[in-house]
Amino acid sequence: MALVLCVLPASGMAAEGAQLVDRYCSGCHQPQAGEGSWSRISAQRKTPEGWDMTIARMGIMHGVQVPGEDRRELVKYLADSRGLAPQESAPERALIERRLNRVESFDHPTFQQMCARCHTGGRVLLQRRTEEDWAKLVNFHVGQYQTLEFQSNARDRDWLGVALNDIVPWLGDNFSVQTDAWEAWQQATPVDPTGHFQMWGSWPGQGAFVAAVDIEAAEGDDAYRMTVDGHFLDGRDLQGQGMATLFTGYEWRAQLTLDGQSLLQVLDFSQDIPSGRVLDADDEAMGMPVTLLPEAQETAIEAVLPRGLKAGERTTLAVIGTGLDADALEVGEGVEVIEVLKQESGLLLLEVAVDGSATPGWRTLRQGDATLERELAVYDRVDRLEISPDFAVARVGAEQTPAVSGVFRVEGYLEAEGQQPIALGEVPVNWSVSPWDETAEQDGDVTFAGVMDKASGIFSPSGAGPNPERKYDTNNAGNLRVSATARGQSEAVSDDAQLIVTVQRWNNPPLR
Ligand code: HEC
Ligand code: HEC
């Protein structure tokens, strides 16, 4: 059973949600004392994706069939009544946002080996259960996946004993179903996501953009409609619209069409300035962090794009905030506003020229009492580059399981003796790949594994399946060194990262 993205509006209210649980689940999950309580189901809390995955598993393993519309309503009801408080999901936003290439670490000595080798540990830490229910989960694992105990990191120990005596009490203590955070969140004033926002981000391969976003209520339970109207900094228009559902009072999931592309948007609306990620659900590496700035009461300067202005060059500068006025804005020494391209309360688009002999360093943006410090810098050279991620996994693809790209970004730094490094944001570089080691060289990995786009840092893996042109007809896997070299300066400055190109992942649930 395919997982559905629960982003279409659900129309049911809580009572109807409970009826759906009665209809689809109570045949096996006994209703318990008190209204809206069922065995197992009421012993846990989790994210909307977590609930959707459980329902998918009920389908695969226990034959439970829930049609799409009812399933969305069920997920909505379960995530609203048994979700996570913002503080509880905060440490694992990256997993919820489907950011790949992360390395996890935990403050428990064996949790990594015990519970974070088949799926992420984050998947576990995004759940809250009674200790008894954590124990049931462990028993379910051994019952369902019998080979578990013979695998590496299990056959060298009494896996079930360690899980029940060591892991379960730790989970019960630290990830309990009853918490103050959840109590408080249920009492909190509901978030109203409607209004006018400025959204900005940097789209891999497309560049930085700023857009006005309007969000209004749509028909359905916590359903919203959004329109996006903005620009890339190179002048191209950016238009879009989307539909969203707000789960658990803050978990924003939107299906967004941006610049003609169908994308998924995941935001945390519990923050004063909501932020999250926009991504391609078919190629989760292709995503970008985004921030949504609501209109404020007072004049404020909140962000600037790009963060580095090169001496001697002309650049389009976006200033984001509230009550902005190009005439009253100071951009700092050596930076001259040549033209005001756009002037709105929330956004200024300025054509700026930077003096060739301007002193490198931070510039403070100022309008009256409002300032923005340590966000904009002038540079004459890049002293250091830092690629992220420094270790990435891309995957070859075919129709049914599309390729997962390698998406790299680079940050430039200005480093003067005895001073804190100055972060310049993304600076122009040339990207390339070379063999990581001798084996990769002998096997021709650079030729077979895929293509690195020189300008954008996007690596597109080759097709899946055996390749008769390769040794042993092997597939188009590879072990590559990714390099970024600063453009337009005489002194060579570069950084390296490693890229493993490997085979498809066949099972791609929203929470890995
Ligand atoms: C045909 C019987 C059946 C139906 C119907 C059913 N379940 Fe289950 N469910 C089970 C069984 C058996 C288990 C314990 C084994 C397991 O976890 O798969 C279980 C376990 C669970 C758990 C605990 C899983 C965990 O992670 O430990 C949850 C939560 C759950 N079900 C939710 C639901 C929901 C929600 C529905 C309705 C959409 C539902 N179930 C319908 C049989 C069923
Ligand atoms: C041998 C591999 C393996 C190990 C080790 C493992 N898991 Fe799992 N786990 C799975 C599989 C497979 C699933 C179900 C996959 C799915 O539904 O997508 C799962 C599902 C889960 C879920 C989601 C269940 C739901 O319906 O909400 C949780 C939570 C979880 N595991 C916790 C743990 C914990 C805690 C440990 C350590 C005690 C652990 N896992 C160790 C393979 C493993």
Coordinates of C-alpha atoms and ligand atoms in Angstrom, one line a residue:
M1 CA 0.0 0.0 0.0
A2 CA 1.5 3.3 -1.0
L3 CA 1.8 6.0 1.6
V4 CA -0.4 9.0 1.0
L5 CA 0.8 12.5 1.7
C6 CA -1.7 13.9 4.0
V7 CA -1.9 17.4 2.7
L8 CA -5.4 17.6 1.1
P9 CA -8.0 19.2 3.3
A10 CA -9.8 16.9 5.7
S11 CA -13.3 17.9 6.5
G12 CA -14.0 15.9 9.7
M13 CA -14.0 17.3 13.2
A14 CA -12.9 15.5 16.3
A15 CA -16.1 13.6 16.8
E16 CA -16.0 12.3 13.3
G17 CA -12.4 11.4 13.7
A18 CA -13.3 9.2 16.7
Q19 CA -16.0 7.6 14.7
L20 CA -13.5 6.7 12.0
V21 CA -11.3 5.0 14.6
D22 CA -14.3 3.1 15.8
R23 CA -15.1 2.1 12.3
Y24 CA -11.7 1.1 11.0
C25 CA -9.6 0.2 14.1
S26 CA -11.8 -0.8 17.0
G27 CA -12.4 -4.3 15.6
C28 CA -8.9 -5.1 16.8
H29 CA -8.1 -2.2 19.2
Q30 CA -10.5 -2.4 22.0
P31 CA -12.3 0.8 23.1
Q32 CA -11.2 1.6 26.7
A33 CA -12.7 3.5 29.6
G34 CA -13.3 7.2 28.7
E35 CA -14.3 8.6 25.4
G36 CA -12.0 8.4 22.4
S37 CA -9.6 5.8 23.9
W38 CA -8.5 2.5 22.3
S39 CA -5.9 -0.1 23.2
R40 CA -2.4 0.7 21.8
I41 CA -3.6 3.7 19.9
S42 CA -4.1 5.8 23.0
A43 CA -0.8 4.7 24.5
Q44 CA 1.2 6.7 22.0
R45 CA 1.7 10.1 20.3
K46 CA 3.5 10.9 17.1
T47 CA 3.8 13.1 14.0
P48 CA 1.2 13.1 11.2
E49 CA 3.8 11.1 9.1
G50 CA 4.2 8.7 12.0
W51 CA 0.5 8.1 12.2
D52 CA 0.2 7.7 8.4
M53 CA 3.0 5.1 8.5
T54 CA 1.3 3.2 11.3
I55 CA -1.9 3.1 9.2
A56 CA 0.1 1.9 6.2
R57 CA 1.6 -0.8 8.3
M58 CA -1.9 -1.8 9.6
G59 CA -2.7 -2.2 5.9
I60 CA 0.4 -4.2 5.0
M61 CA 0.4 -6.5 8.0
H62 CA -3.1 -6.7 9.2
G63 CA -5.1 -6.1 6.0
V64 CA -6.8 -2.9 7.2
Q65 CA -8.2 -1.0 4.2
V66 CA -8.8 2.7 4.7
P67 CA -9.8 4.7 1.6
G68 CA -7.8 7.9 0.9
E69 CA -10.2 10.5 2.2
D70 CA -11.0 8.7 5.4
R71 CA -7.3 8.0 5.9
R72 CA -6.5 11.7 5.7
E73 CA -9.2 12.4 8.2
L74 CA -7.9 9.7 10.5
V75 CA -4.4 11.0 10.3
K76 CA -5.6 14.5 11.0
Y77 CA -7.6 13.3 14.1
L78 CA -4.8 11.2 15.4
A79 CA -2.1 13.8 14.9
D80 CA -4.4 16.5 16.5
S81 CA -5.4 14.4 19.5
R82 CA -2.1 12.4 19.9
G83 CA 0.6 14.5 18.3
L84 CA 3.8 16.0 19.5
A85 CA 4.3 19.4 21.2
P86 CA 6.6 21.8 19.3
Q87 CA 9.3 21.3 21.8
E88 CA 9.0 17.5 21.4
S89 CA 9.5 17.6 17.6
A90 CA 12.1 20.4 17.6
P91 CA 15.2 18.2 17.9
E92 CA 14.1 16.1 14.9
R93 CA 12.9 18.8 12.5
A94 CA 15.5 17.7 10.0
L95 CA 14.0 14.3 9.8
I96 CA 10.5 15.6 9.4
E97 CA 11.8 17.9 6.7
R98 CA 13.4 14.9 5.0
R99 CA 16.9 16.3 5.0
L100 CA 19.2 13.5 3.9
N101 CA 22.9 13.0 4.7
R102 CA 22.7 13.6 8.4
V103 CA 24.7 11.8 11.0
E104 CA 22.8 11.1 14.2
S105 CA 24.2 10.9 17.7
F106 CA 22.4 10.0 21.0
D107 CA 23.0 10.5 24.7
H108 CA 22.4 6.8 25.3
P109 CA 25.4 4.4 25.1
T110 CA 23.7 1.6 23.0
F111 CA 20.7 3.2 21.4
Q112 CA 22.5 3.7 18.2
Q113 CA 23.4 0.1 17.7
M114 CA 20.2 -1.3 19.1
C115 CA 17.6 0.9 17.5
A116 CA 19.2 3.2 14.8
R117 CA 20.6 0.8 12.3
C118 CA 17.5 -0.3 10.3
H119 CA 15.8 3.1 10.5
T120 CA 16.9 6.4 11.9
G121 CA 16.9 6.9 15.7
G122 CA 14.9 10.0 15.0
R123 CA 12.0 7.9 13.9
V124 CA 11.9 6.5 17.5
L125 CA 12.5 9.9 19.2
L126 CA 9.6 11.3 17.3
Q127 CA 7.2 9.1 19.3
R128 CA 6.0 9.2 22.8
R129 CA 4.6 6.1 24.5
T130 CA 3.9 4.6 27.9
E131 CA 6.7 2.4 29.1
E132 CA 4.4 -0.6 28.6
D133 CA 3.8 0.4 25.0
W134 CA 7.5 0.8 24.3
A135 CA 7.9 -2.8 25.5
K136 CA 5.2 -4.0 23.2
L137 CA 7.0 -2.3 20.3
V138 CA 10.2 -4.2 21.1
N139 CA 8.3 -7.4 21.3
F140 CA 6.6 -6.6 18.0
H141 CA 10.1 -6.1 16.4
V142 CA 11.3 -9.5 17.5
G143 CA 8.1 -11.2 16.5
Q144 CA 7.8 -9.6 13.1
Y145 CA 11.5 -9.3 12.0
Q146 CA 12.9 -12.6 13.3
T147 CA 16.2 -12.2 11.6
L148 CA 16.8 -9.1 13.8
E149 CA 18.5 -11.1 16.5
F150 CA 21.0 -12.8 14.1
Q151 CA 22.2 -9.6 12.6
S152 CA 25.3 -7.7 13.3
N153 CA 25.0 -5.5 16.5
A154 CA 22.4 -8.1 17.8
R155 CA 24.0 -11.6 17.7
D156 CA 26.9 -10.3 19.9
R157 CA 24.4 -9.6 22.8
D158 CA 21.2 -10.6 24.4
W159 CA 19.3 -8.2 22.1
L160 CA 15.8 -8.7 23.5
G161 CA 17.2 -8.5 27.1
V162 CA 19.1 -5.3 26.4
A163 CA 16.1 -3.8 24.6
L164 CA 13.6 -4.6 27.4
N165 CA 15.9 -3.9 30.4
D166 CA 17.9 -1.0 29.1
I167 CA 16.3 0.7 26.2
V168 CA 12.6 0.5 27.2
P169 CA 13.0 2.1 30.6
W170 CA 15.1 4.9 29.0
L171 CA 12.5 5.5 26.4
G172 CA 9.7 5.3 29.0
D173 CA 11.5 8.0 31.2
N174 CA 12.5 10.3 28.4
F175 CA 9.8 9.8 25.8
S176 CA 6.7 9.3 27.9
V177 CA 3.2 9.7 26.5
Q178 CA 2.3 12.1 29.3
T179 CA 4.4 15.3 29.4
D180 CA 4.1 18.8 30.6
A181 CA 5.0 20.1 27.1
W182 CA 2.0 18.2 25.5
E183 CA -0.4 19.3 28.3
A184 CA 0.7 22.9 27.8
W185 CA 0.4 22.7 24.0
Q186 CA -3.1 21.4 24.2
Q187 CA -4.1 24.4 26.3
A188 CA -2.2 26.9 24.2
T189 CA -4.0 29.5 22.0
P190 CA -4.3 28.0 18.5
V191 CA -1.9 29.3 15.9
D192 CA -3.6 31.3 13.1
P193 CA -1.4 30.7 10.0
T194 CA -3.4 33.2 7.8
G195 CA -1.9 36.4 6.7
H196 CA 0.7 38.0 4.5
F197 CA 4.3 36.8 4.6
Q198 CA 7.6 37.2 2.9
M199 CA 9.1 33.9 2.1
W200 CA 12.7 33.4 1.0
G201 CA 15.2 30.7 0.3
S202 CA 17.8 29.5 -2.2
W203 CA 16.6 26.9 -4.7
P204 CA 19.2 24.4 -5.8
G205 CA 20.1 25.2 -9.4
Q206 CA 17.8 28.2 -9.5
G207 CA 19.2 30.6 -7.0
A208 CA 18.0 32.9 -4.2
F209 CA 14.4 34.1 -4.3
V210 CA 12.0 36.3 -2.3
A211 CA 8.2 36.0 -2.6
A212 CA 5.1 37.5 -1.0
V213 CA 3.0 34.7 0.4
D214 CA -0.7 35.1 1.2
I215 CA -2.4 32.4 3.3
E216 CA -6.2 32.2 3.7
A217 CA -8.5 29.6 5.2
A218 CA -10.0 27.1 2.8
E219 CA -12.9 24.8 3.1
G220 CA -12.1 21.9 5.4
D221 CA -10.7 21.3 8.8
D222 CA -7.5 23.4 9.3
A223 CA -7.2 23.7 5.5
Y224 CA -5.5 26.7 3.9
R225 CA -4.9 28.1 0.5
M226 CA -1.7 29.9 -0.4
T227 CA -0.5 32.1 -3.2
V228 CA 3.1 32.9 -3.9
D229 CA 4.2 35.9 -5.9
G230 CA 7.9 36.8 -6.1
H231 CA 11.2 37.0 -7.9
F232 CA 14.5 35.2 -8.2
L233 CA 17.3 37.7 -7.5
D234 CA 18.4 37.4 -11.1
G235 CA 15.0 39.0 -12.1
R236 CA 13.0 36.0 -13.1
D237 CA 9.4 35.9 -11.8
L238 CA 8.4 33.2 -9.3
Q239 CA 4.7 32.3 -9.1
G240 CA 3.0 29.6 -7.2
Q241 CA 0.0 28.3 -5.3
G242 CA -0.7 25.6 -2.8
M243 CA -3.1 23.8 -0.5
A244 CA -2.1 23.1 3.1
T245 CA -3.3 21.3 6.2
L246 CA -2.2 22.3 9.7
F247 CA -1.8 19.3 11.9
T248 CA -1.5 19.3 15.7
G249 CA -1.9 23.1 15.5
Y250 CA 1.5 23.8 14.0
E251 CA 2.6 21.1 11.6
W252 CA 2.1 22.7 8.2
R253 CA 2.1 20.4 5.2
A254 CA 1.4 22.0 1.8
Q255 CA 1.4 20.7 -1.7
L256 CA 2.9 23.6 -3.5
T257 CA 3.2 24.3 -7.2
L258 CA 6.2 26.7 -7.5
D259 CA 7.4 27.8 -10.9
G260 CA 5.4 24.9 -12.4
Q261 CA 7.0 22.3 -10.2
S262 CA 5.0 20.2 -7.8
L263 CA 6.7 20.4 -4.3
L264 CA 6.0 19.6 -0.7
Q265 CA 6.3 22.3 2.0
V266 CA 6.9 21.4 5.6
L267 CA 6.8 24.2 8.1
D268 CA 6.7 24.6 11.9
F269 CA 4.1 27.3 12.5
S270 CA 4.7 27.3 16.3
Q271 CA 7.6 29.7 15.7
D272 CA 7.1 33.5 15.5
I273 CA 8.9 33.3 12.2
P274 CA 7.9 29.9 10.7
S275 CA 10.5 28.0 8.9
G276 CA 11.0 24.7 7.3
R277 CA 11.8 23.2 3.9
V278 CA 10.4 22.9 0.4
L279 CA 11.3 19.7 -1.4
D280 CA 10.6 17.5 -4.3
A281 CA 9.0 14.4 -2.8
D282 CA 10.4 12.3 -5.7
D283 CA 14.0 13.4 -5.0
E284 CA 14.2 14.6 -1.5
A285 CA 17.7 15.9 -1.9
M286 CA 16.3 18.6 -4.1
G287 CA 15.0 20.9 -1.4
M288 CA 15.6 24.2 0.2
P289 CA 15.2 25.7 3.6
V290 CA 12.6 28.5 3.6
T291 CA 11.6 31.1 6.1
L292 CA 8.2 32.9 6.3
L293 CA 8.3 36.3 7.8
P294 CA 4.9 37.6 9.0
E295 CA 4.1 41.3 8.8
A296 CA 5.2 42.9 12.1
Q297 CA 3.8 45.9 13.9
E298 CA 7.0 47.9 13.9
T299 CA 9.7 48.6 11.4
A300 CA 12.2 45.8 11.4
I301 CA 14.9 44.5 9.1
E302 CA 15.0 40.7 9.3
A303 CA 17.1 39.3 6.5
V304 CA 19.1 40.1 3.5
L305 CA 20.0 38.2 0.3
P306 CA 22.7 37.6 -0.7
R307 CA 24.8 37.8 2.4
G308 CA 28.1 38.7 0.7
L309 CA 28.6 41.6 -1.7
K310 CA 31.8 41.5 -3.8
A311 CA 33.8 44.7 -4.0
G312 CA 33.8 46.3 -7.4
E313 CA 30.6 44.5 -8.5
R314 CA 26.9 45.3 -9.0
T315 CA 24.4 43.0 -7.3
T316 CA 20.7 42.8 -6.7
L317 CA 20.2 43.0 -3.0
A318 CA 16.9 41.9 -1.3
V319 CA 16.2 43.4 2.1
I320 CA 13.3 41.7 4.0
G321 CA 11.4 43.1 6.9
T322 CA 8.5 45.4 7.8
G323 CA 7.9 49.1 7.1
L324 CA 10.9 49.2 4.8
D325 CA 11.7 52.4 3.0
A326 CA 14.5 52.6 0.4
D327 CA 15.0 56.4 1.0
A328 CA 15.6 55.9 4.7
L329 CA 17.7 52.7 4.5
E330 CA 21.5 52.9 5.0
V331 CA 23.4 49.9 3.6
G332 CA 26.8 50.7 4.9
E333 CA 30.1 52.2 3.8
G334 CA 31.2 51.7 0.2
V335 CA 27.8 50.3 -0.9
E336 CA 25.7 52.5 -3.1
V337 CA 22.1 52.0 -4.1
I338 CA 22.0 52.6 -7.9
E339 CA 18.3 51.7 -8.4
V340 CA 15.3 50.7 -6.4
L341 CA 13.8 47.8 -8.3
K342 CA 11.0 47.1 -5.9
Q343 CA 9.7 48.9 -2.9
E344 CA 7.2 47.3 -0.6
S345 CA 6.7 47.4 3.1
G346 CA 8.1 43.9 3.5
L347 CA 10.6 43.8 0.7
L348 CA 13.2 46.1 -1.0
L349 CA 14.9 44.9 -4.1
L350 CA 17.9 47.1 -4.7
E351 CA 20.5 47.3 -7.4
V352 CA 23.7 48.1 -5.5
A353 CA 27.2 48.9 -6.6
V354 CA 30.1 48.2 -4.3
D355 CA 33.1 50.4 -4.4
G356 CA 36.2 48.5 -5.7
S357 CA 38.2 49.7 -2.8
A358 CA 35.5 49.2 -0.1
T359 CA 36.9 47.8 3.1
P360 CA 36.0 44.1 3.5
G361 CA 33.9 43.3 6.6
W362 CA 30.4 43.4 8.1
R363 CA 27.9 46.1 7.0
T364 CA 25.1 47.2 9.3
L365 CA 21.8 47.8 7.6
R366 CA 19.9 50.6 9.4
Q367 CA 16.6 52.3 9.0
G368 CA 15.8 54.6 11.9
D369 CA 16.0 52.5 15.0
A370 CA 15.8 49.2 13.1
T371 CA 19.1 47.5 12.4
L372 CA 20.4 44.3 11.0
E373 CA 23.9 43.4 12.1
R374 CA 26.3 40.6 11.1
E375 CA 24.2 39.5 8.2
L376 CA 25.6 41.5 5.3
A377 CA 29.3 41.7 4.4
V378 CA 31.5 43.2 1.7
Y379 CA 34.3 40.9 0.5
D380 CA 37.2 41.3 -1.9
R381 CA 38.3 37.7 -1.8
V382 CA 37.1 34.4 -0.4
D383 CA 39.6 32.9 2.1
R384 CA 37.9 29.7 2.9
L385 CA 35.1 27.6 1.4
E386 CA 33.0 25.0 3.3
I387 CA 30.9 22.5 1.4
S388 CA 27.8 21.0 2.9
P389 CA 27.1 18.2 3.3
D390 CA 30.7 17.0 3.6
F391 CA 29.5 13.4 3.0
A392 CA 26.6 12.7 0.8
V393 CA 24.8 9.7 -0.7
A394 CA 23.2 9.9 -4.1
R395 CA 21.3 7.0 -5.7
V396 CA 21.0 5.8 -9.3
G397 CA 17.5 5.7 -10.5
A398 CA 14.9 4.3 -12.8
E399 CA 11.3 5.1 -13.5
Q400 CA 9.7 3.4 -10.5
T401 CA 12.4 4.5 -8.0
P402 CA 13.7 7.8 -9.3
A403 CA 17.3 8.9 -8.8
V404 CA 18.2 10.8 -5.6
S405 CA 20.5 13.7 -6.6
G406 CA 23.6 14.9 -4.8
V407 CA 22.9 18.5 -3.9
F408 CA 25.8 20.4 -2.5
R409 CA 26.0 24.0 -1.2
V410 CA 29.0 26.0 -0.4
E411 CA 29.5 28.8 2.1
G412 CA 32.4 31.3 1.7
Y413 CA 34.3 32.9 4.5
L414 CA 36.4 35.9 4.9
E415 CA 39.2 35.4 7.5
A416 CA 41.3 38.1 8.8
E417 CA 44.0 37.6 11.4
G418 CA 42.7 37.8 14.9
Q419 CA 39.1 38.3 13.9
Q420 CA 36.1 36.0 13.8
P421 CA 35.5 34.5 10.4
I422 CA 32.8 36.4 8.4
A423 CA 30.3 34.2 6.7
L424 CA 29.5 35.3 3.2
G425 CA 26.7 32.9 2.3
E426 CA 26.8 31.2 -1.1
V427 CA 29.6 32.5 -3.2
P428 CA 30.3 31.7 -6.9
V429 CA 32.3 28.5 -7.4
N430 CA 33.0 25.9 -10.0
W431 CA 32.0 22.4 -9.1
S432 CA 33.7 19.2 -10.3
V433 CA 34.1 15.5 -9.4
S434 CA 37.2 13.3 -9.4
P435 CA 37.8 9.7 -8.1
W436 CA 37.8 9.5 -4.3
D437 CA 40.5 6.8 -4.3
E438 CA 42.5 4.4 -6.5
T439 CA 39.7 1.9 -6.8
A440 CA 37.3 4.6 -8.0
E441 CA 39.9 5.6 -10.5
Q442 CA 40.4 2.1 -11.9
D443 CA 36.7 1.5 -12.1
G444 CA 36.0 4.7 -14.0
D445 CA 33.5 5.9 -11.4
V446 CA 33.7 9.5 -12.7
T447 CA 32.6 8.4 -16.2
F448 CA 29.8 6.1 -15.1
A449 CA 28.2 7.4 -11.9
G450 CA 26.6 10.5 -13.2
V451 CA 27.2 14.2 -14.0
M452 CA 28.1 17.1 -11.8
D453 CA 26.7 20.5 -12.9
K454 CA 29.6 22.9 -12.8
A455 CA 27.6 25.9 -11.8
S456 CA 25.0 24.6 -9.4
G457 CA 26.7 21.8 -7.4
I458 CA 23.9 19.4 -8.4
F459 CA 25.1 15.9 -9.2
S460 CA 22.6 13.9 -11.3
P461 CA 23.2 10.1 -10.9
S462 CA 23.1 7.8 -13.9
G463 CA 20.4 5.2 -14.6
A464 CA 19.9 2.1 -12.5
G465 CA 20.7 -1.5 -13.4
P466 CA 23.7 -3.5 -14.6
N467 CA 26.0 -1.7 -17.0
P468 CA 27.7 -4.0 -19.6
E469 CA 30.4 -1.4 -20.1
R470 CA 31.6 -1.7 -16.5
K471 CA 33.7 -4.3 -14.9
Y472 CA 31.6 -7.3 -13.8
D473 CA 28.6 -5.6 -15.4
T474 CA 28.2 -3.7 -12.2
N475 CA 25.7 -0.8 -11.8
N476 CA 26.6 2.8 -12.0
A477 CA 27.7 3.2 -8.4
G478 CA 30.7 5.4 -7.6
N479 CA 32.9 6.9 -4.9
L480 CA 33.7 10.5 -5.8
R481 CA 35.5 13.5 -4.5
V482 CA 33.4 16.7 -5.0
S483 CA 35.3 19.9 -5.2
A484 CA 34.3 23.5 -5.2
T485 CA 36.7 26.2 -6.3
A486 CA 36.1 29.9 -5.8
R487 CA 35.5 31.7 -9.1
G488 CA 37.0 35.0 -10.2
Q489 CA 40.0 35.2 -7.9
S490 CA 43.7 34.6 -8.5
E491 CA 44.4 32.8 -5.2
A492 CA 43.1 29.2 -5.5
V493 CA 40.6 28.5 -2.7
S494 CA 38.7 25.2 -2.6
D495 CA 37.0 22.6 -0.5
D496 CA 36.3 18.9 -0.9
A497 CA 33.5 16.6 0.1
Q498 CA 32.8 12.9 -0.5
L499 CA 29.9 11.6 -2.6
I500 CA 28.9 7.9 -2.6
V501 CA 26.6 7.1 -5.5
T502 CA 24.8 3.9 -4.7
V503 CA 21.8 1.8 -5.6
Q504 CA 18.1 2.7 -5.0
R505 CA 16.3 2.6 -1.7
W506 CA 13.2 0.6 -2.3
N507 CA 11.3 1.5 0.9
N508 CA 11.0 5.2 1.2
P509 CA 8.6 6.1 4.0
P510 CA 8.3 9.8 4.9
L511 CA 10.3 9.2 8.1
R512 CA 13.2 7.0 7.4
Ligands
HEC1 C1 -7.2 -6.5 11.8 C2 -6.8 -6.1 13.1 C3 -6.3 -4.6 13.2 C4 -7.0 -3.5 12.8 C5 -8.3 -3.4 12.1 C6 -6.1 -2.4 13.2 N1 -5.0 -2.9 13.8 FE1 -3.6 -1.7 14.7 N2 -2.6 -3.4 15.3 C7 -3.0 -4.7 15.1 C8 -2.1 -5.6 15.7 C9 -2.2 -7.1 15.6 C10 -1.1 -4.8 16.3 C11 0.1 -5.3 17.0 C12 1.2 -5.8 16.1 C13 1.8 -4.6 15.3 O1 2.2 -3.6 15.9 O2 1.7 -4.7 14.1 C14 -1.5 -3.5 16.0 C15 -0.7 -2.4 16.5 C16 -1.1 -1.1 16.3 C17 -0.4 0.0 16.9 C18 0.8 0.0 17.7 C19 1.9 0.0 16.7 C20 3.3 0.2 17.2 O3 4.0 1.0 16.6 O4 3.7 -0.3 18.3 C21 -1.1 1.2 16.6 C22 -0.7 2.6 16.9 C23 -2.2 0.8 15.7 N3 -2.2 -0.6 15.6 C24 -3.1 1.6 15.2 C25 -4.2 1.2 14.4 C26 -5.1 2.1 13.8 C27 -5.0 3.6 13.8 C28 -6.0 1.4 13.1 C29 -7.2 1.8 12.3 C30 -6.9 2.6 11.1 C31 -5.7 0.0 13.3 N4 -4.5 -0.1 14.1 C32 -6.4 -1.1 12.9 C33 -4.2 -5.1 14.4 C34 -5.1 -4.2 13.8
HEC2 C1 16.2 -5.2 12.3 C2 15.9 -3.9 12.0 C3 15.3 -3.0 13.1 C4 15.8 -2.8 14.3 C5 17.2 -3.2 14.9 C6 14.9 -1.9 15.0 N1 13.8 -1.6 14.2 FE1 12.3 -0.4 14.6 N2 11.4 -0.9 12.8 C7 11.9 -1.8 11.9 C8 11.0 -2.0 10.8 C9 11.2 -2.9 9.6 C10 9.8 -1.2 11.1 C11 8.5 -1.0 10.3 C12 8.8 -0.3 9.1 C13 7.7 0.5 8.6 O1 6.6 0.5 9.1 O2 8.0 1.4 7.7 C14 10.1 -0.5 12.4 C15 9.3 0.4 12.9 C16 9.6 1.1 14.1 C17 8.8 2.1 14.7 C18 7.6 2.7 14.1 C19 6.4 1.9 14.5 C20 5.1 2.6 14.3 O3 4.1 2.0 13.7 O4 4.9 3.7 14.8 C21 9.4 2.5 15.8 C22 9.0 3.6 16.8 C23 10.6 1.7 16.0 N3 10.7 0.8 14.9 C24 11.4 1.7 17.1 C25 12.5 0.8 17.3 C26 13.3 0.7 18.5 C27 12.9 1.5 19.8 C28 14.3 -0.1 18.3 C29 15.3 -0.6 19.3 C30 14.9 -1.3 20.4 C31 14.2 -0.6 16.9 N4 13.1 0.0 16.3 C32 15.1 -1.4 16.3 C33 13.1 -2.4 11.9 C34 14.0 -2.3 13.0

